[in-house]
Coordinates of C-alpha atoms in Angstrom, one line a residue:
X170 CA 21.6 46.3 147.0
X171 CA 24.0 48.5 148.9
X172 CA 24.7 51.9 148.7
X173 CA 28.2 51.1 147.2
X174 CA 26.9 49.2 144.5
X175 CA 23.6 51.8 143.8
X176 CA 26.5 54.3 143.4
X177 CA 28.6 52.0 140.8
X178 CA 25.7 51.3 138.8
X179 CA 24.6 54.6 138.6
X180 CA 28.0 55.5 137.7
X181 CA 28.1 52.6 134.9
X182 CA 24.8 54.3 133.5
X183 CA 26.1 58.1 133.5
X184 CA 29.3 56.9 131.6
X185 CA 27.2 54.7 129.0
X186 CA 25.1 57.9 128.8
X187 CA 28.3 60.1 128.3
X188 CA 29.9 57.7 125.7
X189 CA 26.6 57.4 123.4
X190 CA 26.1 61.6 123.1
X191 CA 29.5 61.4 122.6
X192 CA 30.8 62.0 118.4
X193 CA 34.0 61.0 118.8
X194 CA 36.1 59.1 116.3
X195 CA 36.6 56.1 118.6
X196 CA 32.6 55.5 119.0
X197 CA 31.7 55.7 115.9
X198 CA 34.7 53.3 115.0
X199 CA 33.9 50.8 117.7
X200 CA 30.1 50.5 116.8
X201 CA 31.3 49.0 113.8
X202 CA 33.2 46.0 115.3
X203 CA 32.3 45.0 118.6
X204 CA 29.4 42.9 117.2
X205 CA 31.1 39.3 115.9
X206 CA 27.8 39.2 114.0
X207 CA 28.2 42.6 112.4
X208 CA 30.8 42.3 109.0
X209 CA 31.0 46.3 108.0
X210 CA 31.6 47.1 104.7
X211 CA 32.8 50.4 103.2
X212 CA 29.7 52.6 102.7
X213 CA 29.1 51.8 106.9
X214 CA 32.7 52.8 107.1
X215 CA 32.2 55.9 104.8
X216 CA 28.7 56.8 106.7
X217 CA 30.6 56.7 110.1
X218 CA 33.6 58.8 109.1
X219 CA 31.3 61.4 107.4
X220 CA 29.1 61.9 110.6
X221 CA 32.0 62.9 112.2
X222 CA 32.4 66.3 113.2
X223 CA 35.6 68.2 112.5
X224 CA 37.3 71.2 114.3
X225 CA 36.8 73.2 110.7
X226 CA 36.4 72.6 107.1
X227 CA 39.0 70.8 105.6
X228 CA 40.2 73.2 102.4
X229 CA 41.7 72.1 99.6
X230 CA 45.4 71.8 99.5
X231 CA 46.5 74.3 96.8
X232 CA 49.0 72.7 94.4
X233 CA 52.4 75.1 95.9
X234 CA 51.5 73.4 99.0
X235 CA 51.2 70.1 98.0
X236 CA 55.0 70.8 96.8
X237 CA 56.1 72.5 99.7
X238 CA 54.5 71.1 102.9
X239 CA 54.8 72.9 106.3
X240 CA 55.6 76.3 104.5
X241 CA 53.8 78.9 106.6
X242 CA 55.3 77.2 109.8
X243 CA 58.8 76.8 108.5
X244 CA 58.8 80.4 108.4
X245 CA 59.3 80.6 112.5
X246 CA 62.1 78.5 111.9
X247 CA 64.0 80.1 109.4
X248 CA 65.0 82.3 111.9
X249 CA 67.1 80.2 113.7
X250 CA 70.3 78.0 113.1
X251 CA 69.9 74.6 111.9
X252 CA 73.3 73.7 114.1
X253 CA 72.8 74.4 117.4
X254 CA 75.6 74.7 120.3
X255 CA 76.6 71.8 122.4
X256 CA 73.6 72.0 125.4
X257 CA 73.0 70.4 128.4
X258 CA 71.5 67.3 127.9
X259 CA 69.9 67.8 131.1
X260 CA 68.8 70.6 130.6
X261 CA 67.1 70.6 126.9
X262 CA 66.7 66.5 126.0
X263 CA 65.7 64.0 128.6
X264 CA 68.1 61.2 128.6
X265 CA 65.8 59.2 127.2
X266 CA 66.7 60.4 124.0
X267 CA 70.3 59.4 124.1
X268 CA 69.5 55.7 125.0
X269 CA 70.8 53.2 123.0
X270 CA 69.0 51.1 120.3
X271 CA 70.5 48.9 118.1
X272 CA 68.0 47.2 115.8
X273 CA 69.1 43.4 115.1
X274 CA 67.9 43.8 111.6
X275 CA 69.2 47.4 111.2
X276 CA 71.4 47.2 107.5
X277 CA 74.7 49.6 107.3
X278 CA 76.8 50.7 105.1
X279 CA 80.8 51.0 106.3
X280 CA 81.1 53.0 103.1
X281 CA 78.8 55.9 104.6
X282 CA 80.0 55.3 108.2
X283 CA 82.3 58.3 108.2
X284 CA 80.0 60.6 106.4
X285 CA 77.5 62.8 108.5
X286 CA 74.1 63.2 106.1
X287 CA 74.3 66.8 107.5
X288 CA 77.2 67.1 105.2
X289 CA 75.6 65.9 102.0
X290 CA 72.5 66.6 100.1
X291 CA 70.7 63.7 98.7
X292 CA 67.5 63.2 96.5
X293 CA 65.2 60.6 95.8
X294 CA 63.4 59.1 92.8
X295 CA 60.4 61.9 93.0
X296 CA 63.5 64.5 93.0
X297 CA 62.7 65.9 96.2
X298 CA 65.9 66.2 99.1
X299 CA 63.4 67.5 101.9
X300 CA 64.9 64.9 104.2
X301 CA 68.3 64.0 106.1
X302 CA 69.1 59.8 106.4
X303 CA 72.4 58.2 106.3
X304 CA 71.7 56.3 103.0
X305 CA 68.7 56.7 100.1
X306 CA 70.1 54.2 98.4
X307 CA 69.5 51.8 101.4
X308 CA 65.1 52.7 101.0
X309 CA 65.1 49.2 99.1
X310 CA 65.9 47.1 101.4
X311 CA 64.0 48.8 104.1
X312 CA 61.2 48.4 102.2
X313 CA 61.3 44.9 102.4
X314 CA 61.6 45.5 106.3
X315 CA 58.4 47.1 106.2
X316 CA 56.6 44.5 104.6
X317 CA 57.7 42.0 107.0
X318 CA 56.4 43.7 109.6
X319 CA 53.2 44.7 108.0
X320 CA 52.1 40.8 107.9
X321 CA 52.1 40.9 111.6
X322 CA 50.0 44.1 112.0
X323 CA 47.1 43.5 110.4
X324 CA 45.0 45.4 112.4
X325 CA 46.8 48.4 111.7
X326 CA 46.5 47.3 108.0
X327 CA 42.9 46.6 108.5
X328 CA 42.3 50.4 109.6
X329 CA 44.2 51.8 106.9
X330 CA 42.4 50.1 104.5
X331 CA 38.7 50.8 106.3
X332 CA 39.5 54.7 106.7
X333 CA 41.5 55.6 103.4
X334 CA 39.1 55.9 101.4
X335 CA 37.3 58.8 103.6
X336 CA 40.4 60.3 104.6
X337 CA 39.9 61.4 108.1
X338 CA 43.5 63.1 108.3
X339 CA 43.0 65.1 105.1
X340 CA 45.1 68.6 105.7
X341 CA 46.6 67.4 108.9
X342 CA 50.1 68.3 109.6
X343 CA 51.9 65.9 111.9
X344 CA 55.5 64.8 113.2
X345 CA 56.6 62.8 115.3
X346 CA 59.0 62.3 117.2
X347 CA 59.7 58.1 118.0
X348 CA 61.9 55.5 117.4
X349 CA 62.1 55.2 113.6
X350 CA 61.7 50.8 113.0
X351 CA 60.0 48.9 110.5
X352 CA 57.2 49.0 112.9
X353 CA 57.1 52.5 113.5
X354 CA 57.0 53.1 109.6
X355 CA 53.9 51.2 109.3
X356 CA 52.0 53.3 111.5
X357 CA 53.8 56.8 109.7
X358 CA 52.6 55.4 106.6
X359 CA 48.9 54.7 107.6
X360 CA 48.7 58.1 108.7
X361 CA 49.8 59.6 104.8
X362 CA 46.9 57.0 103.7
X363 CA 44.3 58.4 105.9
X364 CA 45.2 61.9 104.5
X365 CA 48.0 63.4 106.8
X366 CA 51.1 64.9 105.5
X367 CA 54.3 63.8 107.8
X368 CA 57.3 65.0 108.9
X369 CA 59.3 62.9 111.4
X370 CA 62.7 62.8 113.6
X371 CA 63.8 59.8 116.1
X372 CA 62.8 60.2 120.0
X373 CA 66.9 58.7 120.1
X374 CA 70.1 58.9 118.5
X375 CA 71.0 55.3 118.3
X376 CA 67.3 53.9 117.6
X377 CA 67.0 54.4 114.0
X378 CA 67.0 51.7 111.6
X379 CA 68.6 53.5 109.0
X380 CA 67.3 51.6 105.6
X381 CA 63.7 52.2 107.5
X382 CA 64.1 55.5 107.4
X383 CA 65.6 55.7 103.6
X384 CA 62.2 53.5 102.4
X385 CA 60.1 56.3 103.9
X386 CA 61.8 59.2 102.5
X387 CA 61.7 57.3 99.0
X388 CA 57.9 58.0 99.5
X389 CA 57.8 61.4 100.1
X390 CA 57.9 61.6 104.3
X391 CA 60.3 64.1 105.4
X392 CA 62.6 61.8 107.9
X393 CA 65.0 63.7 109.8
X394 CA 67.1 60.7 111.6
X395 CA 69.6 58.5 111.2
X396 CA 71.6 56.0 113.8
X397 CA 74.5 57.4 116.0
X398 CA 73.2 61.1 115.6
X399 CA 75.4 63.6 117.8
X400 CA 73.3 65.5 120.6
X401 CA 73.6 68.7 117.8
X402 CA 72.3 66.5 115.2
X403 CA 69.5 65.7 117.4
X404 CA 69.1 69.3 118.1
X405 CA 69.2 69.9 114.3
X406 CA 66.9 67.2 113.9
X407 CA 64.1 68.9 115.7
X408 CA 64.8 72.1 114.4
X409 CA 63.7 70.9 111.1
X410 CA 60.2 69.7 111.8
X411 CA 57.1 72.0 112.1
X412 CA 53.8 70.9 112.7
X413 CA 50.1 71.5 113.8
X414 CA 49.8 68.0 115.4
X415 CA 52.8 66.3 117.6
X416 CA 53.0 62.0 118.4
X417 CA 56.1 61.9 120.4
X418 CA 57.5 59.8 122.3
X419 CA 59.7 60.8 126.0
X420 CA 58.2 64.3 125.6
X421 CA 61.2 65.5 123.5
X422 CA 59.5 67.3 120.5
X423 CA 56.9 68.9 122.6
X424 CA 59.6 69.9 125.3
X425 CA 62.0 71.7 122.7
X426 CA 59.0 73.4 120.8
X427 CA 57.8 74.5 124.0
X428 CA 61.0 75.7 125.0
X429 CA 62.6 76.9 122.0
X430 CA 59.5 77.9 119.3
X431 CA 56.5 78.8 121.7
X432 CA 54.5 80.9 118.8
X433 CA 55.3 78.1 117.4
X434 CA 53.8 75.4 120.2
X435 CA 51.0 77.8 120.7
X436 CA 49.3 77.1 117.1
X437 CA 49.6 73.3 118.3
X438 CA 46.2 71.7 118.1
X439 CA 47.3 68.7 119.9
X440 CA 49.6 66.2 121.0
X441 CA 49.9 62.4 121.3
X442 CA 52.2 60.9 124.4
X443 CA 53.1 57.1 124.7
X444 CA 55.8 57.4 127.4
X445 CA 55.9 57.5 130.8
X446 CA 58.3 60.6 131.0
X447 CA 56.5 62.5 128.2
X448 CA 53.4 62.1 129.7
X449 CA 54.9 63.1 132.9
X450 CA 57.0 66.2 131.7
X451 CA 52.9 66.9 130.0
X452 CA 51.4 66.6 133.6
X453 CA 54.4 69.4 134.7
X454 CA 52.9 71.7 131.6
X455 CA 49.9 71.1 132.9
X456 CA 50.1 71.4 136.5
X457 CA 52.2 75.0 135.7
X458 CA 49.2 76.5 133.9
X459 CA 51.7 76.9 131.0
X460 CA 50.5 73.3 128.6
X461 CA 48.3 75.3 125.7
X462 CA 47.2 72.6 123.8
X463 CA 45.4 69.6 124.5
X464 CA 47.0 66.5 124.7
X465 CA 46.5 62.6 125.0
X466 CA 47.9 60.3 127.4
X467 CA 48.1 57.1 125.8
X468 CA 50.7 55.6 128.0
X469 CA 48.0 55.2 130.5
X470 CA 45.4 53.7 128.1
X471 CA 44.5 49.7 128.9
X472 CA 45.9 49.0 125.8
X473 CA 49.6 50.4 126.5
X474 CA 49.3 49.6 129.7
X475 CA 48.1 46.3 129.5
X476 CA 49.8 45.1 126.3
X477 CA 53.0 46.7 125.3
X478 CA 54.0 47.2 129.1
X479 CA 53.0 43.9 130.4
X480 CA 53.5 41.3 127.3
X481 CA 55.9 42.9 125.4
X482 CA 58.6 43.2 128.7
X483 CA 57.5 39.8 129.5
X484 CA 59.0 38.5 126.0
X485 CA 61.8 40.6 125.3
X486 CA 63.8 41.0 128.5
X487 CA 65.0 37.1 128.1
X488 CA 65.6 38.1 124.5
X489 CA 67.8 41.1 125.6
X490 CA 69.5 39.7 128.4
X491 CA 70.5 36.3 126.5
X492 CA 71.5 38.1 123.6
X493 CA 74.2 40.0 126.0
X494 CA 75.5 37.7 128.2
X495 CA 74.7 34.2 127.9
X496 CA 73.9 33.1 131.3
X497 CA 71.9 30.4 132.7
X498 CA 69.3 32.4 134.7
X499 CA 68.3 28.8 136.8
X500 CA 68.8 29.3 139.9
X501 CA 70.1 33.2 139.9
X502 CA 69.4 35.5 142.6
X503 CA 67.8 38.5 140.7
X504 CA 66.0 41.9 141.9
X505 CA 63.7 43.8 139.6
X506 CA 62.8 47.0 141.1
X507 CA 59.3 48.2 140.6
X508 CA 56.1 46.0 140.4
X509 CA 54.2 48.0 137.8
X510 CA 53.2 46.4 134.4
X511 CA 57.0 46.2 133.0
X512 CA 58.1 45.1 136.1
X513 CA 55.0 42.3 136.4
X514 CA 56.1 40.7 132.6
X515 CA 59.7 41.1 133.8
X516 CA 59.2 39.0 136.5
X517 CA 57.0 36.1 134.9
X518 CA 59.4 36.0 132.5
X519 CA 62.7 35.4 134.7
X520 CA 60.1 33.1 137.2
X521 CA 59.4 31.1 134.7
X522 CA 63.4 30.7 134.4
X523 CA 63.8 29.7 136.9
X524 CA 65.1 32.8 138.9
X525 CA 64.8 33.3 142.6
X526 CA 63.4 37.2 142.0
X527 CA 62.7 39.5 144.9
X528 CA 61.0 42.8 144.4
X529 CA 62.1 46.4 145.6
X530 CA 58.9 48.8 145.8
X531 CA 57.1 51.9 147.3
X532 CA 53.9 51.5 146.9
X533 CA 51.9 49.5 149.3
X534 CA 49.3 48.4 146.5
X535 CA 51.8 47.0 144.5
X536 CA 54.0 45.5 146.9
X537 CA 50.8 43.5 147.7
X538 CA 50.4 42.1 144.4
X539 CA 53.8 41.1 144.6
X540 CA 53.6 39.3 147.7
X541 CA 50.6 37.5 146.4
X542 CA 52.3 36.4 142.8
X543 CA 55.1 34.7 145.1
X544 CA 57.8 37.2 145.3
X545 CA 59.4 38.5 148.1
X546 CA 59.6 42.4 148.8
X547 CA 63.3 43.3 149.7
X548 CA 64.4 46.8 150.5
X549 CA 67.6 46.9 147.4
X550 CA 70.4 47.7 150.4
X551 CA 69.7 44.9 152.4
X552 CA 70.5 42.2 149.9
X553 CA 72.8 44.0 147.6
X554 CA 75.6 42.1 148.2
X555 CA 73.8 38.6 147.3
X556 CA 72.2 39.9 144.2
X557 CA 73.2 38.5 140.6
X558 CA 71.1 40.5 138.3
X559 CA 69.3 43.8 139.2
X560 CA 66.5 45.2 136.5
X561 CA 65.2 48.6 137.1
X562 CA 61.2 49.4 135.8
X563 CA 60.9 52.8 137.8
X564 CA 61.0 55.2 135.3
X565 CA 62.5 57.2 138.3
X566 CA 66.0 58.4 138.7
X567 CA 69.0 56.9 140.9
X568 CA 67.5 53.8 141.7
X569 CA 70.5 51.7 141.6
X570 CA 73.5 54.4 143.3
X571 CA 77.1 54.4 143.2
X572 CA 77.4 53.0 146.7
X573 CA 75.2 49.7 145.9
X574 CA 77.2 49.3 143.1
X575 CA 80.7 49.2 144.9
X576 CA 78.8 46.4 147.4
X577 CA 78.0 43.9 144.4
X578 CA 79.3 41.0 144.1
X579 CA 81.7 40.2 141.3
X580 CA 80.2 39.2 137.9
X581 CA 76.6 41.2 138.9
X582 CA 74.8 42.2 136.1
X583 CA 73.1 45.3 136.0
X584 CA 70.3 46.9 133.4
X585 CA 67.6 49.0 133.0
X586 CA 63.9 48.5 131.2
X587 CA 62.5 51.9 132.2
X588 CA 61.9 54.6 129.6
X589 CA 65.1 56.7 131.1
X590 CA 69.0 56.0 131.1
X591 CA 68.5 57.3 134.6
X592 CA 67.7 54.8 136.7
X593 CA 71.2 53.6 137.5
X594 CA 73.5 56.1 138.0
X595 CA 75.9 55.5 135.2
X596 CA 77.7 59.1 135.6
X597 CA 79.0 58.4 138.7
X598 CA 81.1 54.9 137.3
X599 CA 82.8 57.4 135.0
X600 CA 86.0 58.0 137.0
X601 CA 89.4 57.4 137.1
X602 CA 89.6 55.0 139.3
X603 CA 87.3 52.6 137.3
X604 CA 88.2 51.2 134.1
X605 CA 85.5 50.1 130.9
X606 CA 85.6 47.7 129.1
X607 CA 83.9 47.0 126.1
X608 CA 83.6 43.0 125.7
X609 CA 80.7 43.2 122.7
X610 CA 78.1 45.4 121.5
X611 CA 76.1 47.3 124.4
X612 CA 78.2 45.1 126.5
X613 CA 80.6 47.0 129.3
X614 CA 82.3 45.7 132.4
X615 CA 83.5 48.1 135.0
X616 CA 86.1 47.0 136.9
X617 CA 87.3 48.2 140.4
X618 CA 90.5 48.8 141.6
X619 CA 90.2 45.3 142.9
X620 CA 89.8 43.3 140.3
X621 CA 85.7 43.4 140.6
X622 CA 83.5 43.6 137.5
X623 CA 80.4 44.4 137.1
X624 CA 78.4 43.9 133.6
X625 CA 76.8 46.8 132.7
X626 CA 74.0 46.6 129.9
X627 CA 73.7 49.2 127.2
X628 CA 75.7 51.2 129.5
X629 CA 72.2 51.8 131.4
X630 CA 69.8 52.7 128.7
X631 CA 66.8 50.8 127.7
X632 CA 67.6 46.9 127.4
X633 CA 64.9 44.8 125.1
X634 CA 65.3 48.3 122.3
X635 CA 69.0 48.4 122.9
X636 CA 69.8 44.3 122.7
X637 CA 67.1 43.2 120.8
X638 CA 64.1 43.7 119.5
X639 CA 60.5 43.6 120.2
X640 CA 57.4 41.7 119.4
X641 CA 55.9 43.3 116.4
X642 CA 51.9 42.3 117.3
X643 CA 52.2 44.4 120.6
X644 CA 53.3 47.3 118.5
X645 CA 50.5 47.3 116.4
X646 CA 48.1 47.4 119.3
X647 CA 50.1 50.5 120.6
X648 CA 50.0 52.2 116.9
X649 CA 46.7 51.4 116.3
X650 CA 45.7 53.5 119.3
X651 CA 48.2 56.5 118.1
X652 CA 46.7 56.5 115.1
X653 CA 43.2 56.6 116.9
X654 CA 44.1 59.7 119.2
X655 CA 45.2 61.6 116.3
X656 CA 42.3 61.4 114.2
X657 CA 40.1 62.0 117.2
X658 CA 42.2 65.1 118.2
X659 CA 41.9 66.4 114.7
X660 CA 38.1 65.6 114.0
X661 CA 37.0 66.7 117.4
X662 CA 34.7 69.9 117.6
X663 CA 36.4 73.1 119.3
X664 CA 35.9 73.1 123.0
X665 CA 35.8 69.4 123.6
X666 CA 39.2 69.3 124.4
X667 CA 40.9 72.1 126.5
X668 CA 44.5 72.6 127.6
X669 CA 44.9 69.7 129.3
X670 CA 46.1 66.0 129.6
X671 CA 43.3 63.5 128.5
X672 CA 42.9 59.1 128.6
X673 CA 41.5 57.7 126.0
X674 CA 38.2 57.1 125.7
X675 CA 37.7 53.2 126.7
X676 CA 35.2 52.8 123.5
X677 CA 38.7 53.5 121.7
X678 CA 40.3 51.2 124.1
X679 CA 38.1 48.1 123.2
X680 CA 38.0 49.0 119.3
X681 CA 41.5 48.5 119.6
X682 CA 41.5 45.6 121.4
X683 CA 38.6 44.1 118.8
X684 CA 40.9 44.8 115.8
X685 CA 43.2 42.2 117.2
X686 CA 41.2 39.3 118.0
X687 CA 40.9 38.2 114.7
X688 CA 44.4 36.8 114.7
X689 CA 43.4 34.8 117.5
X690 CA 40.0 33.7 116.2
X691 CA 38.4 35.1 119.0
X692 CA 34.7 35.5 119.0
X693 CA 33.0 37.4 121.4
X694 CA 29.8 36.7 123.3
X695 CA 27.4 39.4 122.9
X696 CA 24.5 40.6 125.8
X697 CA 20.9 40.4 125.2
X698 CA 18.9 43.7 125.7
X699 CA 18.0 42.3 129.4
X700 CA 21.8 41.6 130.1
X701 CA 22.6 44.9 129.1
X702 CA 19.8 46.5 131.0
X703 CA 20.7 44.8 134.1
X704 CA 24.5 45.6 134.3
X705 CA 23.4 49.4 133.0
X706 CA 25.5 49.1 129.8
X707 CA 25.2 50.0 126.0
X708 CA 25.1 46.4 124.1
X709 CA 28.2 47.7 122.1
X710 CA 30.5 49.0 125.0
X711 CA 32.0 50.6 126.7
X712 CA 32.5 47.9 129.1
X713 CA 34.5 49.3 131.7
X714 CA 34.2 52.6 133.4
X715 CA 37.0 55.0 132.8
X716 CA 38.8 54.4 135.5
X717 CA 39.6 50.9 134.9

C-alpha cells in the first residue's frame, strides 16, 4: 500500500476514534438510525438524550418567567429606542436583508395595507401582545399553511416527536433571525417542543408570509416581522429580540448585536449560520480576534451544501424565471456566473432546457468541473453582447457592472440566485438617464435612452425566494440540521467549543441524511465487522472524513 493511502487510513481510523469518545448530540442521535435493522423506540431515545452532557443544570423555570420570557436580557435593551434613525444600509444591514421575497401563497389583507403594526397593539387568544405582525386575525389561515408543509417534512416531524418527550432545549433562549415561511415555522415550532422558548424577526423585509407569522404568535412565539417592513422597522425588529442562543440567517442578528448590544453578544452561548455571507461576516469576527462565542457553520455542512444548494436551485430557478417572463429558454444563449453548487443545479436545470449555457469562473477547480459537465468557460466581457439571460451564483459583489449592462442586447434578462442583492450592480441603473418600468410583480425593464430594455428580476435580489417558491423537502433537510446544531451547542460541555467558527460533525451530517430516506424507501446496506475493519470505520458511521 502506499504511503498516501497508509496516511488516509490512518486518518479514517483517528476520526472514527475522535467521533466515538465524542458525547455529542449528533452521535448519540445517529447511533439510533443508521442501522435499517434497528427500529428505536422511546426509552432508547430517552436513554440517549439523558447520557447527554449539558453545559450546566437546567433549573426550573420560575412561574414570573414563564410569563415574561427574556426578562433579565430585555433589561440591556430598555435602554435604547425601539425606532432607530434612518442608517446606512451598508453600513449596519447587509443587503441581503432588503431582498425581495414574495411568497406565492403569502394571504393579505388590503384592509391592513396602510396600517404599520408598529402603530397598533394587538393581542391574541392567550391575552398576550408580546409580538408585532401585520394581522392576528390572519394566524388561522396560516395555520393551515403550516400543516401543509408539515406533510412534507416528516423528518423534521419525526425528530420532534423522538426528542419532546426528553426535552433537550429545556431553558434555552433562542431567536432567530430567517425568512419567516410556512417552512420556517415548522422548524421554530419543533424547537418550543424540544423545550426552547423563541423569539424571532425576518433575515428580510419583503420575505415574510404574514398569516405564517400571525399562526405562530397565536401560540405564544414572540414574532417580530411582517412583509414590506421599512429599513427602521427592520432596525426595530431586532431591537426587540434578546437571546442566549442566535440561528440567523445572512449574519444580520449577530452583526447588529455585535455592533449595537456587545454586553449583550458577550453572554451569547452560540450561534447557528446557514448563509454564505453570515458565515462569511462570522469568519471576519473570527479572523479579527473579536467573535466571543462559538458558532456553527452549517452552510458548509454536506447537507446544505449538497441538498438545498445543489437540488433546491436546480428546481426552482425554472420556477422563478417562468413565473416572470414567460420565455422559451430552447435555444437561448445564457451565462450563469459561478460553478459552485447553486450554480451546478442552475445549470442542469437550464441544460436540460435546452439552453446553450456558458460559465464565467475563478477558480481553476471549478472551471474544470465545468468543462467536464459540457459547458464552456467564457470570461462575461467577451460574450456580453450575445448573451440572453445572465444568472449570478457568486455570492460576491459587482459581478454583472454598469458597463456590461449598457453592451446587452435588447430584451436581455438579468437576475441573481446568490444570497446578496449585490451581485449586479443595481445602484448604478438608478439615474436619470434610464427610465423603470414596472411591467408585473418583481418584474422591471430599464430602458436606455435608445430605446433598449433590459429585464431586470426582483430588481436584483434573490430570484427562486423573490418569484416563487421553494421545494419544501430540501428545507426540512436544512432545518433538521438547525435544529441539530442548536441542541448540540446547548448540551455540549464547557470547553468543547471555543470562540470560533465550527462544521458540523459528519455523524450529524448522515443522521440527517438517514431521517430522509424513509420517504424514498431507501434501505441501506450495512458492513460486516471485517468490512468495517478493513476500511478503518465504526459499523455506524461516520463514513466520510471531515473534510469531505
Amino acid at each position: 500500500m502506499s504511503e498516501p493511502a497508509v496516511e488516509v487510513k490512518l486518518e479514517v481510523k483517528q476520526a472514527s476514534k475522535e467521533v466515538k469518545e465524542s458525547e455529542n448530540v449528533a452521535e448519540k442521535y445517529s447511533a439510533m438510525t443508521v442501522s435499517k435493522n434497528s427500529e428505536m423506540n422511546m426509552g432508547d431515545l430517552s436513554s440517549a438524550f439523558s447520557a447527554v452532557p449539558t453545559h450546566k443544570p437546567v433549573k426550573k423555570v420560575r412561574q414570573s418567567e414563564k410569563s415574561n420570557p427574556f426578562v433579565e436580557d430585555k433589561q440591556e435593551f430598555s435602554r435604547f429606542p425601539t425606532k432607530a434613525g434612518r442608517r446606512s444600509l451598508s453600513r449596519s444591514i447587509s443587503q441581503s436583508s432588503t431582498d425581495s421575497y414574495s411568497s406565492a401563497a403569502s394571504y393579505t389583507d388590503s384592509s391592513d395595507d396602510e396600517t404599520s403594526p408598529r402603530d397598533k397593539t394587538q393581542v391574541n387568544s392567550k391575552g398576550s401582545s408580546d409580538f408585532c405582525v401585520k394581522n392576528i386575525k390572519q394566524a388561522e389561515f396560516g395555520r393551515r399553511e403550516i400543516e401543509i408543509a408539515e406533510q412534507d417534512m416528516t423528518a423534521l416531524i419525526s425528530l420532534r416527536k423522538r426528542a419532546q418527550s426528553e426535552k433537550p432545549l429545556a431553558g434555552a433562549k433562542i431567536v432567530g433571525c430567517t425568512h419567516i415561511t410556512a417552512q420556517t415555522a415548522v422548524l421554530i415550532e419543533t424547537l418550543v417542543a424540544l423545550g426552547a422558548q423563541c423569539r424571532w424577526t425576518a433575515c428580510n423585509i419583503y420575505s415574510t408570509q404574514n398569516e405564517v407569522a400571525a399562526a405562530l404568535s397565536e401560540t405564544g412565539v414572540a414574532v417580530f416581522a411582517w412583509k414590506g417592513e421599512s429599513e427602521d422597522d427592520f432596525g426595530g425588529a431586532l431591537t426587540a429580540v434578546s437571546t442566549m442562543r442566535i440561528l440567523d440567517d445572512g449574519g444580520d442578528l449577530t452583526h447588529w448585536m455585535y455592533k449595537k448590544y456587545p454586553n449583550v453578544f458577550k453572554k451569547i452561548r452560540g450561534i447557528v449560520e446557514e448563509s454564505v455571507t453570515g458565515v462569511h461576516r462570522l469568519y471576519q469576527l473570527s479572523k479579527a480576534g473579536k467573535l466571543c462565542v462559538p458558532a456553527m457553520n452549517v452552510n458548509d455542512s454536506v447537507t446544505k451544501q449538497k441538498f438545498d444548494n445543489l437540488y433546491c436551485c436546480r428546481e426552482s430557478i425554472l420556477d422563478g424565471l417562468k413565473r416572470t417572463t414567460d420565455v422559451m429558454f430552447g435555444g437561448k444563449q445564457v451565462v450563469i456566473c459561478g460553478y459552485g453548487e447553486v450554480g451546478k443545479g442552475c445549470c442542469a436545470a437550464l441544460k436540460a432546457l435546452g439552453s446553450v449555457v456558458s460559465i464565467t469562473e475563478i477558480d481553476p477547480i471549478c472551471a474544470l468541473q465545468a468543462c467536464m459537465d459540457g459547458f464552456r468557460v467564457v470570461k462575461l466581457n467577451e460574450v456580453i453582447r450575445q448573451v440572453d439571460v445572465i444568472i449570478t451564483c457568486t455570492g460576491n459583489k459587482n459581478v454583472v457592472t454598469r458597463d456590461q449592462l449598457d453592451r446587452m442586447k435588447n430584451g436581455s434578462i438579468v437576475c441573481n440566485m446568490g444570497h446578496s442583492n449585490t451581485e449586479i450592480d443595481v445602484a448604478s441603473l438608478r439615474t436619470p438617464e434610464l427610465t423603470w418600468e414596472r411591467v408585473r410583480s418583481q418584474v422591471d425593464h430599464v430602458i436606455w435612452p435608445d430605446g433598449k430594455r433590459v429585464i431586470l428580476l426582483a430588481e436584483g435580489r434573490l430570484l427562486n425566494l423573490s418569484c416563487s417558491t421553494v421545494p419544501t423537502f430540501v428545507l426540512s433537510i436544512t432545518a433538521t440540521t438547525q435544529a441539530l446544531a442548536l441542541i448540540e451547542l446547548y448540551n455540549a460541555p464547557e470547553g468543547r467549543y471555543k470562540q470560533d467558527v465550527y462544521l458540523l460533525p459528519k455523524k450529524m451530517d448522515e443522521y440527517v441524511a438517514s431521517l430522509h430516506l424513509t420517504t424514498f424507501d431507501a434501505h441501506l446496506t450495512e458492513l460486516s465487522d471485517d468490512q468495517a475493519k478493513y476500511l478503518g470505520l465504526n459499523k455506524n458511521g461516520p463514513f466520510k472524513p471531515n473534510y469531505y
